[in-house]
Coordinates of N, CA and C in Angstrom, one line a residue:
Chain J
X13 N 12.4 15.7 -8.0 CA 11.5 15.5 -6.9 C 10.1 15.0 -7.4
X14 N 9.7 13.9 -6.6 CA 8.2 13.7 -7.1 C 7.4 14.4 -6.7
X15 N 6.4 15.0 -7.9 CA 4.6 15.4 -8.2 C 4.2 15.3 -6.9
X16 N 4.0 14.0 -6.1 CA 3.4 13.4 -5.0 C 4.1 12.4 -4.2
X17 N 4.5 13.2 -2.9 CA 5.6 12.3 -1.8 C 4.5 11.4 -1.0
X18 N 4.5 10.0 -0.5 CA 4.0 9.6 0.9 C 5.0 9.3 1.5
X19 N 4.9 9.1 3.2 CA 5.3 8.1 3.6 C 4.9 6.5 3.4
X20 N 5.7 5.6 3.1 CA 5.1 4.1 2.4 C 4.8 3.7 3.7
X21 N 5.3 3.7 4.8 CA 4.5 3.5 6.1 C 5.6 1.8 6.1
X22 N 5.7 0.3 6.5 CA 3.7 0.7 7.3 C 3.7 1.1 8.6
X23 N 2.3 1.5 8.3 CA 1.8 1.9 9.8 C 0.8 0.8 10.9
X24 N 1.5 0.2 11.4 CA 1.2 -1.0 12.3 C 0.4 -0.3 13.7
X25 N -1.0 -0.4 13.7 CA -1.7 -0.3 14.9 C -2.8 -1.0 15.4
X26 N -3.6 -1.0 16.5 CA -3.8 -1.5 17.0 C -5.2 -1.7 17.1
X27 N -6.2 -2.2 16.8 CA -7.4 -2.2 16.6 C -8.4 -1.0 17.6
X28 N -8.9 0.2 17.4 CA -9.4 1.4 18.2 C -8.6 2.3 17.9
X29 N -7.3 2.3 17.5 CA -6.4 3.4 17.7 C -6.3 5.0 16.7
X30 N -6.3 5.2 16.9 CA -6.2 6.5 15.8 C -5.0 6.4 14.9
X31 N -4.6 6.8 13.5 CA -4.0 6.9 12.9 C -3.7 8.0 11.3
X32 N -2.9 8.6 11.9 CA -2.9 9.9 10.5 C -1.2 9.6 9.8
X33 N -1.3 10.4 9.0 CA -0.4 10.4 7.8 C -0.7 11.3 6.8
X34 N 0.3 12.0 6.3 CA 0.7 13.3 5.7 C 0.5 12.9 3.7
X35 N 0.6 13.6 3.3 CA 0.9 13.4 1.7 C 1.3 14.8 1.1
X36 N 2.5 15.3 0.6 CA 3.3 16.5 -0.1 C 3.3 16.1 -1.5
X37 N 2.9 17.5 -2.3 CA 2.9 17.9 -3.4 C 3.1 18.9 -3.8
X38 N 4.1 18.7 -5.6 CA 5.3 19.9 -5.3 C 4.2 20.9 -6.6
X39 N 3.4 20.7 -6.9 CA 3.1 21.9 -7.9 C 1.7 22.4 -7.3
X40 N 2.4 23.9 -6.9 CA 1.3 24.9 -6.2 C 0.1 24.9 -6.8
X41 N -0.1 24.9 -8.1 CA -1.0 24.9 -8.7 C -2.6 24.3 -8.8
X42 N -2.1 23.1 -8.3 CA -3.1 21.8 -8.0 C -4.3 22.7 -6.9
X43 N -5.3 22.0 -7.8 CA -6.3 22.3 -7.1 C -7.7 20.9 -6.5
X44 N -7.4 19.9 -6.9 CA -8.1 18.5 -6.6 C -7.1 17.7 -5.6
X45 N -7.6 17.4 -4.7 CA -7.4 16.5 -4.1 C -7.7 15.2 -3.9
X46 N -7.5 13.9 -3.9 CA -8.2 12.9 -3.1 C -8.1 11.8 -2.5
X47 N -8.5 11.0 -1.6 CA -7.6 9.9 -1.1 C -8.4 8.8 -1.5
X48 N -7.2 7.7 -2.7 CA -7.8 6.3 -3.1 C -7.7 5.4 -1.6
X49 N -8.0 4.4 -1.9 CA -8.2 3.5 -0.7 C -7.6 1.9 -1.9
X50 N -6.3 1.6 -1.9 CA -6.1 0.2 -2.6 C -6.1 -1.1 -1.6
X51 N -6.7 -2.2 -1.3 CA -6.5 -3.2 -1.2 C -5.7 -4.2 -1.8
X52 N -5.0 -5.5 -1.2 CA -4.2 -6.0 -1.9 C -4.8 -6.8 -3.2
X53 N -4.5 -6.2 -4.1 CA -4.9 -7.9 -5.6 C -6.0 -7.2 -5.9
X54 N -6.1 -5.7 -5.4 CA -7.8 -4.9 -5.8 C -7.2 -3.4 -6.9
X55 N -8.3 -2.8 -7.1 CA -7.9 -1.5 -7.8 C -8.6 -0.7 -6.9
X56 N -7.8 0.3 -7.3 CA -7.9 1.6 -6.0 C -9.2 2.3 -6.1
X57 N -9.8 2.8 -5.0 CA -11.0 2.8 -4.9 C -11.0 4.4 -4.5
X58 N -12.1 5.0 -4.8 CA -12.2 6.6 -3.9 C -12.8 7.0 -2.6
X59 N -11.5 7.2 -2.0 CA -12.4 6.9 -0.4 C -12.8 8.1 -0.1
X60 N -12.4 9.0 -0.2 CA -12.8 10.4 -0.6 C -12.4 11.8 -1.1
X61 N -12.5 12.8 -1.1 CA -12.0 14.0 -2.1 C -11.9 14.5 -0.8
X62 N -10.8 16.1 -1.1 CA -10.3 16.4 0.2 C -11.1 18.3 -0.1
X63 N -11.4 19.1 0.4 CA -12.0 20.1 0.4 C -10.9 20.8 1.0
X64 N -11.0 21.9 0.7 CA -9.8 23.6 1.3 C -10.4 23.4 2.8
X65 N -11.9 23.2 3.2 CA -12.2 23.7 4.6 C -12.0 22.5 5.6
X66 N -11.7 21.5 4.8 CA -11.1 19.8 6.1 C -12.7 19.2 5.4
X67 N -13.1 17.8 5.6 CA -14.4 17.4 5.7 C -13.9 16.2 6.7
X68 N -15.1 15.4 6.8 CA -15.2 14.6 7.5 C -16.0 13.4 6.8
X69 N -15.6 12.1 7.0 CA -16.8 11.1 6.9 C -16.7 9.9 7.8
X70 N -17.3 10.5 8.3 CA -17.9 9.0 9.4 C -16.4 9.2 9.8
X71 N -15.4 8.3 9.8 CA -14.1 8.2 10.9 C -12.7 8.6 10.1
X72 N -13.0 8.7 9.2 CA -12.3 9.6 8.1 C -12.4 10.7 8.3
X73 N -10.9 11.8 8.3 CA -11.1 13.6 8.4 C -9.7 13.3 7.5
X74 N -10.1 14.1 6.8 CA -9.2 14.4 5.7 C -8.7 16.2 5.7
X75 N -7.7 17.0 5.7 CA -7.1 18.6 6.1 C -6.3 18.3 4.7
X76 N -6.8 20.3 4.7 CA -5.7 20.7 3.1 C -4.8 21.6 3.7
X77 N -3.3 21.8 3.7 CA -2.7 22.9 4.1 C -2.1 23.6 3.0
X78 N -3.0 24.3 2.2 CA -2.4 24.7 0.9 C -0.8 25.7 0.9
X79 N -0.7 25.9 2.3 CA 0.4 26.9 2.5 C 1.8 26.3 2.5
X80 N 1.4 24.9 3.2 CA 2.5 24.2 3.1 C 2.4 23.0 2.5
X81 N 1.7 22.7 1.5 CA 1.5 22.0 0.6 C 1.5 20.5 1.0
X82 N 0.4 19.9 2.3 CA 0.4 18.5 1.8 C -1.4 18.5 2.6
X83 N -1.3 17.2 2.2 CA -3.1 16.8 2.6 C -2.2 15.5 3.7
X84 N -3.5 15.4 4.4 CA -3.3 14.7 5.8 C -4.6 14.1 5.9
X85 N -4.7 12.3 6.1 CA -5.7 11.8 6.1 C -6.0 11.3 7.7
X86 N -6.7 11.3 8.6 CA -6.9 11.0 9.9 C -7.7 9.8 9.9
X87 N -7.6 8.2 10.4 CA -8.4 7.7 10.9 C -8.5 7.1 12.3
X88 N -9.9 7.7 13.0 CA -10.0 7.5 14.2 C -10.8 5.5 13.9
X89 N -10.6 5.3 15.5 CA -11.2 4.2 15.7 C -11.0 3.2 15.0
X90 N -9.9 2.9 14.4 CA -9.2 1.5 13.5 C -10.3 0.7 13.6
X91 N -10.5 -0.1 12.5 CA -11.4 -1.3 12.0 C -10.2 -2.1 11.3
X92 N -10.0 -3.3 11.5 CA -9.2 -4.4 10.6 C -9.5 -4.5 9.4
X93 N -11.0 -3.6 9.2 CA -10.9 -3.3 7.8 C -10.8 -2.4 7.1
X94 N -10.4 -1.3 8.0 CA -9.0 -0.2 7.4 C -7.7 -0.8 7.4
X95 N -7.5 -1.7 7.1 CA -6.1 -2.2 6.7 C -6.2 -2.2 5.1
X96 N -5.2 -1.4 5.1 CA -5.4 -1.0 3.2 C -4.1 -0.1 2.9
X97 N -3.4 0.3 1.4 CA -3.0 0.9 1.1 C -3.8 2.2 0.8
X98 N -3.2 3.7 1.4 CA -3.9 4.8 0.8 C -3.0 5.8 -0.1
X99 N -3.5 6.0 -1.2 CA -3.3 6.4 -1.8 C -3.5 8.1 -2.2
X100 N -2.5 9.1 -2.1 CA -3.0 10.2 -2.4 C -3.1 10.9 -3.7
X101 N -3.8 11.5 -4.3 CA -4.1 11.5 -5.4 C -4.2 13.3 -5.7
X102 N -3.2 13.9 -6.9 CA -3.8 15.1 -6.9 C -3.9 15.7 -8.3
X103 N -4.6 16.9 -8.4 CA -4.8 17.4 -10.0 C -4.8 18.8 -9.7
X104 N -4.3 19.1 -11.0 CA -4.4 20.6 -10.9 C -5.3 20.7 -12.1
X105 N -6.0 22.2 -12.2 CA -7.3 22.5 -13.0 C -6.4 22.9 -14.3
X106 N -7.2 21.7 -14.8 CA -7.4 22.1 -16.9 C -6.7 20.8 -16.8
X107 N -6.2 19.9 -15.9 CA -4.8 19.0 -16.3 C -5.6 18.1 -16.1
X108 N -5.8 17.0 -17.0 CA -6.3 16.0 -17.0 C -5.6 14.4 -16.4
X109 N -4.0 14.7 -16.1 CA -3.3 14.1 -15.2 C -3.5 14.1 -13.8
X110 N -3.8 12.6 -13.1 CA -3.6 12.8 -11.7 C -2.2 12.4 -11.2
X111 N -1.8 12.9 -10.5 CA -0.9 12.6 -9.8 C -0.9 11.8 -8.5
X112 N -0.4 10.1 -9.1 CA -0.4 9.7 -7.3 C 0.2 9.6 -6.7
X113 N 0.3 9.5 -5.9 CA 1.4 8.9 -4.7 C 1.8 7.5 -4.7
X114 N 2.8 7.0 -4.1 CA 3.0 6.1 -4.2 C 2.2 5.0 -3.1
X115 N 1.6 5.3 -2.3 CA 0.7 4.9 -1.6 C 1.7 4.9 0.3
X116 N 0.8 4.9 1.1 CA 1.1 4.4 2.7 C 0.1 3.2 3.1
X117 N 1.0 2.0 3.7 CA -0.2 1.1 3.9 C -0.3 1.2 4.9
X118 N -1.3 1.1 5.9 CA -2.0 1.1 7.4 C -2.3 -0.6 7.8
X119 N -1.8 -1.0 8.9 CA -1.8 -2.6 9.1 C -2.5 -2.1 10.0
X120 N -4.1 -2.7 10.5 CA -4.7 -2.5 11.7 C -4.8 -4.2 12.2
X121 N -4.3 -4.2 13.6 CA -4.1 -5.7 14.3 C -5.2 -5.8 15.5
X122 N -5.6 -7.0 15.5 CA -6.5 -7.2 16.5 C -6.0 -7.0 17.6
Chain U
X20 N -25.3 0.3 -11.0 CA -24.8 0.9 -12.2 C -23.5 -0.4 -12.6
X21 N -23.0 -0.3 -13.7 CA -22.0 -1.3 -14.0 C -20.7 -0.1 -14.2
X22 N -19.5 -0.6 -13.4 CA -18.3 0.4 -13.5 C -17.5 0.1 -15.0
X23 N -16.5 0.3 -14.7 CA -15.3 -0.2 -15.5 C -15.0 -1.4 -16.0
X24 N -15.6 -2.1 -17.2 CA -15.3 -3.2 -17.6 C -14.2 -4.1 -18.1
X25 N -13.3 -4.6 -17.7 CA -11.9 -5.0 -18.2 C -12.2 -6.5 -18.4
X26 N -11.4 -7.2 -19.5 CA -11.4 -8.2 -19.6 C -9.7 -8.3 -20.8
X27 N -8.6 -9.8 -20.2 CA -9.6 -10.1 -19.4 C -9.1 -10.1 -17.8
X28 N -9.2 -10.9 -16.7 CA -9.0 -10.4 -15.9 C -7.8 -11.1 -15.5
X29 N -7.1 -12.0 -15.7 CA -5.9 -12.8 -16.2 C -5.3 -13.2 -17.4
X30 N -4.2 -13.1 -17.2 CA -3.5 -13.6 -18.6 C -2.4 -14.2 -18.1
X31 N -1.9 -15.3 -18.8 CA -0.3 -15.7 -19.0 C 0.2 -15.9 -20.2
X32 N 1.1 -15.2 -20.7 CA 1.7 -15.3 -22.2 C 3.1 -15.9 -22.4
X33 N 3.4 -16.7 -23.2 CA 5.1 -16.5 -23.4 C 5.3 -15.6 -24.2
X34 N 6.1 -15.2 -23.9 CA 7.4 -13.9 -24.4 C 7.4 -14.3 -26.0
X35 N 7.0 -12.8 -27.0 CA 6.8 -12.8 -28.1 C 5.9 -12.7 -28.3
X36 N 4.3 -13.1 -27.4 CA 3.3 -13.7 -28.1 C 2.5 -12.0 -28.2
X37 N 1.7 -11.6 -28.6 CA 0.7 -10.5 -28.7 C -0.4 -10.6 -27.5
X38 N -0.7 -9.3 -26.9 CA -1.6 -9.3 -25.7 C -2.1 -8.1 -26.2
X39 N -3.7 -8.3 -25.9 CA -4.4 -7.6 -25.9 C -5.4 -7.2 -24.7
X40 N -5.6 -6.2 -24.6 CA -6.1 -6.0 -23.4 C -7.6 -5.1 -23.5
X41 N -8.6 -5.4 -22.6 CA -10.1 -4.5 -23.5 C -10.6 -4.0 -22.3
X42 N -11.3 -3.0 -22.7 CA -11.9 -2.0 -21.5 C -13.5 -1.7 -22.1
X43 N -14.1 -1.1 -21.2 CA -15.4 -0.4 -21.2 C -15.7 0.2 -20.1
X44 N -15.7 1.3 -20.5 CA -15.5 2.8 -19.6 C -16.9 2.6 -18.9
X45 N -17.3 3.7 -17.9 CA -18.9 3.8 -17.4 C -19.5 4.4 -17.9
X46 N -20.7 4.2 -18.7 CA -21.1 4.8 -19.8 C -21.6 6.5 -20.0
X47 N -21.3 7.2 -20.3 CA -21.1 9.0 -20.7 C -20.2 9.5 -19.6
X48 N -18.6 8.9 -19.4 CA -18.0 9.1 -19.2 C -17.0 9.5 -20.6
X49 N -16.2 10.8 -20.9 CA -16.0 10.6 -22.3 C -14.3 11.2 -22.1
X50 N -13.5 10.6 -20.6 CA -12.4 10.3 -20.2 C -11.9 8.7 -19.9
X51 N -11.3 8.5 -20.6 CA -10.4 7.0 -20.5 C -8.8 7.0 -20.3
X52 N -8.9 6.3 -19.2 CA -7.2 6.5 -18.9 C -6.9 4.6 -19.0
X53 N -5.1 4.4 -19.6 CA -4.5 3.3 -19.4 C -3.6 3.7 -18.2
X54 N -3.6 2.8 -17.2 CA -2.3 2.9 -16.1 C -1.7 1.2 -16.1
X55 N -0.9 1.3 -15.6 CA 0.0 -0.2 -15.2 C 0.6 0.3 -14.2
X56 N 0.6 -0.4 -13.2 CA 1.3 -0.8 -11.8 C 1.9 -2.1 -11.2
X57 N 3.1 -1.7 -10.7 CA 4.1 -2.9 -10.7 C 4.6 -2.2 -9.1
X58 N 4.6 -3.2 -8.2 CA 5.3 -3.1 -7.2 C 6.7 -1.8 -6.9
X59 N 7.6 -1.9 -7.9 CA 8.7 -1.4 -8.3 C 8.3 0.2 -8.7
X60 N 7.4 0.3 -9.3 CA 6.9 2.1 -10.6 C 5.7 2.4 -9.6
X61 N 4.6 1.6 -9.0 CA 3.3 1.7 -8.0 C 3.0 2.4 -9.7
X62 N 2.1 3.4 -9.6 CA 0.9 3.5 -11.2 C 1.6 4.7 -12.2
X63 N 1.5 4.0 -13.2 CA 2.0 4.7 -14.2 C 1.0 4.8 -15.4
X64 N 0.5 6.3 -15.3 CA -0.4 6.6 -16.5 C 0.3 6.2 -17.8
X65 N -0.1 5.2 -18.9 CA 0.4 5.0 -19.9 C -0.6 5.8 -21.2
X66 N -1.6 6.1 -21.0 CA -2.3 6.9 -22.0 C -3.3 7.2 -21.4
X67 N -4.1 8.9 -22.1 CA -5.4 9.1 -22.0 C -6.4 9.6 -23.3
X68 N -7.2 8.9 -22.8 CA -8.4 9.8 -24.4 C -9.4 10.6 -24.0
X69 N -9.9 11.5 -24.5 CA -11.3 12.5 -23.9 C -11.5 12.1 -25.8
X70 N -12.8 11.8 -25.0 CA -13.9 12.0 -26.2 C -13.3 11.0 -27.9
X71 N -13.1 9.9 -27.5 CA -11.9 9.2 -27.9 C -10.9 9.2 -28.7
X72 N -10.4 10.4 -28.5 CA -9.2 10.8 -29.1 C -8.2 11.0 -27.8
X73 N -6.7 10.0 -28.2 CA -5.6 10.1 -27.9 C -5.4 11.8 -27.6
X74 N -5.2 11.6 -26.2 CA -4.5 13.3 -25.5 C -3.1 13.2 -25.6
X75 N -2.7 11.8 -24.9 CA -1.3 12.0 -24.2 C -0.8 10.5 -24.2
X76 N 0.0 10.1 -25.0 CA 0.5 8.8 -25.0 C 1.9 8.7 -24.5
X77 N 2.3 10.0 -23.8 CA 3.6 10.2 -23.5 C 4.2 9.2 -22.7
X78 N 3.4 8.2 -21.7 CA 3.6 7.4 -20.4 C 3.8 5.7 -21.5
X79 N 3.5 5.6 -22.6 CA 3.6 4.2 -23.4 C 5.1 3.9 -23.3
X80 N 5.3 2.8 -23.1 CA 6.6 2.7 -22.8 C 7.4 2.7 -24.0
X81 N 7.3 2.0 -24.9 CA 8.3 1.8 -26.6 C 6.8 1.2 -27.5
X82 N 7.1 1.2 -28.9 CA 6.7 1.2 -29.7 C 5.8 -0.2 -29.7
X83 N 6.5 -1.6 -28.7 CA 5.4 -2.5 -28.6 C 4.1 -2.3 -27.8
X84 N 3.7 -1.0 -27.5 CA 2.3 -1.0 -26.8 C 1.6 -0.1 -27.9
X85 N 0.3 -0.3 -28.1 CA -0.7 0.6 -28.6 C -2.0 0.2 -28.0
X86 N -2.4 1.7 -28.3 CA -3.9 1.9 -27.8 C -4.5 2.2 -28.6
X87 N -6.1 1.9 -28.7 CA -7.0 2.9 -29.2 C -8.0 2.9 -28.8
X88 N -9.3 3.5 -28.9 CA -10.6 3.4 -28.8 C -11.5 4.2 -29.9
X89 N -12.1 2.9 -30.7 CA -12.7 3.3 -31.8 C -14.0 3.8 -31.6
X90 N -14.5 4.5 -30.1 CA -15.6 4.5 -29.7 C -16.0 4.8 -28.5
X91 N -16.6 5.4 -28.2 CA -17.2 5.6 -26.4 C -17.1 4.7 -26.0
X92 N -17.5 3.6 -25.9 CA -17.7 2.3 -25.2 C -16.8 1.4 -25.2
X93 N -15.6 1.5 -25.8 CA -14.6 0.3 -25.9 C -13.1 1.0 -26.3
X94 N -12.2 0.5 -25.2 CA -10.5 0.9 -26.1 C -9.9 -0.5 -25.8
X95 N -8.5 -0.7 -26.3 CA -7.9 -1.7 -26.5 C -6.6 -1.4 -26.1
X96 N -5.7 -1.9 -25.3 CA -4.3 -1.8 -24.9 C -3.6 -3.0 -25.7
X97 N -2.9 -3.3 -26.5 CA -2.2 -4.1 -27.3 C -0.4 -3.9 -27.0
X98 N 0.0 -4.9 -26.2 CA 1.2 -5.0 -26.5 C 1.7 -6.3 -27.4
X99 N 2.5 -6.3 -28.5 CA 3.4 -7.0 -29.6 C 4.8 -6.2 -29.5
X100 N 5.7 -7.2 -29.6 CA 5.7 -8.4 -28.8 C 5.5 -8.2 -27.4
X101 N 5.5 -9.1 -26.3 CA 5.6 -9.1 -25.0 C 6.6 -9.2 -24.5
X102 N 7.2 -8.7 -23.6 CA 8.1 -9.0 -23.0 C 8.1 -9.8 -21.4
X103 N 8.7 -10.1 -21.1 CA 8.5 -10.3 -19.3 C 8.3 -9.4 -18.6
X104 N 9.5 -8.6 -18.7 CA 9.2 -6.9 -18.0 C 7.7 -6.5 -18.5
X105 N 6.7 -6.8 -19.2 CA 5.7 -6.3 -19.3 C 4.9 -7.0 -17.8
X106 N 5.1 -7.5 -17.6 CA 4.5 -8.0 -16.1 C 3.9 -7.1 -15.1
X107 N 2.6 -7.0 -14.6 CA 2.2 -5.8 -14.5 C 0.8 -6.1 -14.1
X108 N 0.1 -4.6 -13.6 CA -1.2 -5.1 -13.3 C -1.9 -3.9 -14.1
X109 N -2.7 -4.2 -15.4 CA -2.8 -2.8 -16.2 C -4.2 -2.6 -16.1
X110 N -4.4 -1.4 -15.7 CA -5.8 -0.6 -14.6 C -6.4 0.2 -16.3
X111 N -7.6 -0.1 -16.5 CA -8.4 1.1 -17.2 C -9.4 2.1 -16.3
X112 N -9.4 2.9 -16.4 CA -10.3 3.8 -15.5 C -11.0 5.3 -16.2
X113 N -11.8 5.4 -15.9 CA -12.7 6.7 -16.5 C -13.2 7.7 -15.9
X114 N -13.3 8.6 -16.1 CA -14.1 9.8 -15.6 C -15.0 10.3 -16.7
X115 N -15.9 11.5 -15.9 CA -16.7 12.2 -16.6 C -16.1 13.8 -17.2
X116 N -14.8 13.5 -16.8 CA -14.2 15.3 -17.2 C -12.9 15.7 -16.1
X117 N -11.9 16.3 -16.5 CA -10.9 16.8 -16.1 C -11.4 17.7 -14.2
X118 N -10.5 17.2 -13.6 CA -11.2 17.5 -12.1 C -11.7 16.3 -11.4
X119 N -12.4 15.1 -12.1 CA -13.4 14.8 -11.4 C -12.8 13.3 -11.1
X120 N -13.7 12.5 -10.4 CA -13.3 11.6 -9.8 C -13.1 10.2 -11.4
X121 N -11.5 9.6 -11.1 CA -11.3 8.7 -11.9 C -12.2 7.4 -11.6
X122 N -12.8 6.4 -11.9 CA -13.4 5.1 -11.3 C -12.3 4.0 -12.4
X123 N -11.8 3.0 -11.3 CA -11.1 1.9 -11.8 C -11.9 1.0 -12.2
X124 N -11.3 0.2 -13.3 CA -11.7 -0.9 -13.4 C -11.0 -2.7 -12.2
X125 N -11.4 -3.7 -12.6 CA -10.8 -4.6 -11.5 C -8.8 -4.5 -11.6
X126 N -9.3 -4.0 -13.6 CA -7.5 -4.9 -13.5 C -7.3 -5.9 -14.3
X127 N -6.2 -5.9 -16.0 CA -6.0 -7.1 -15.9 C -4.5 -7.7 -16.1
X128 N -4.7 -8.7 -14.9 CA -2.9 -9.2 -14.5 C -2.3 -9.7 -15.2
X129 N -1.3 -9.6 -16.3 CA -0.4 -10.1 -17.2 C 0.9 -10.3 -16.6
X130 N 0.9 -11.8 -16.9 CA 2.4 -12.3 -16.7 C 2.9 -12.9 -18.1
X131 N 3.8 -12.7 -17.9 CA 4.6 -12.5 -19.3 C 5.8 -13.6 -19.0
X132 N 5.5 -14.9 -19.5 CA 6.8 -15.9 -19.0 C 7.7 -16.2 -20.2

């Protein structure tokens, strides 16, 4: 089993639409979270870290369900320039390995 | 601030020839990681150093890749010979410490004909 499951997606929507997606990881242990953001022909970028309490940024909400072990990235209000691969990313403490996922891409259409 | 330095940012080699690959981490960052990602594998940690010493070279594939970094400021990814299957997009990236956020560099894309 892999470290870090995604769905590879894609996820084809519609420009305004809301769009979430899940990310599972198999070692309890982890304590870092975070979601890259790759573009095509780019290197992955940090779109943000995920907190135990949920955070938010701007149209980004990112949830930890440590119980049942996955992080869930939410984006409301699609921009064509959320069309990207995301990337979930995790660590456990003292381990200097991240673990990623294999990424989900999001296609937002005009 | 200037991030992750890679050069260079293209390559094309024929098969056999020696590639070398150069980084420059963000400066008092004293974590350097090698990844390669291919369509097929998506990212594959191939080495890390804290404080530039080799942690974990477990992810190198065979004996034609080496790394080092003689220094805070600079490592080197060296594959001899090349292969095709080395075809790839090989990521240097750094942090300031175990935990914390990795920053990428652009990337540099080797094709191997």
């Amino acid at each position: 089993r892999k470290e870090v499951e995604q769905d590879p997606g894609p996820f084809n929507v519609p420009e305004g639409a809301t769009v979430a997606f899940n990310c599972t990881y198999s070692n309890s242990a982890s304590q870092s979270f975070f979601w890259y953001r790759q573009d095509c022909r780019k290197e992955p970028k940090l779109l943000m870290s995920v907190y135990s309490s949920g955070n938010e940024d701007g149209r980004f909400t990112a949830q930890l369900n440590r119980a049942s072990q996955y992080i869930s990235l939410l984006i409301r209000d699609s921009k064509l320039s959320d069309s990207a691969t995301y990337l979930c990313v995790v660590n456990s403490w003292g381990d200097y390995k991240l673990s990623f996922g294999a990424g989900t891409t999001v296609t937002v259409r005009a | 601030d200037a991030g992750v330095i890679q050069s260079p940012r293209h390559e094309v080699t024929e098969m056999g020839q020696e590639v070398t690959l150069r980084c420059k981490p963000i400066s008092g960052h004293n974590s350097l990681f090698w990844y390669r990602q291919t369509m097929m594998r998506g990212l594959e940690l191939l080495i890390y150093f804290n404080n530039n010493v080799p942690i974990d070279d477990s992810g190198m594939p065979e004996d034609r890749f080496s790394a080092k970094m003689p220094n805070a400021s600079f490592s080197t990814l060296k594959i001899q010979p090349s292969e095709p299957r080395d075809s790839a997009v090989y990521f240097c990236a750094s942090s300031s410490g175990q935990g914390y956020t990795i920053y990428f560099g652009e990337g540099s894309w080797l094709t191997v004909v």
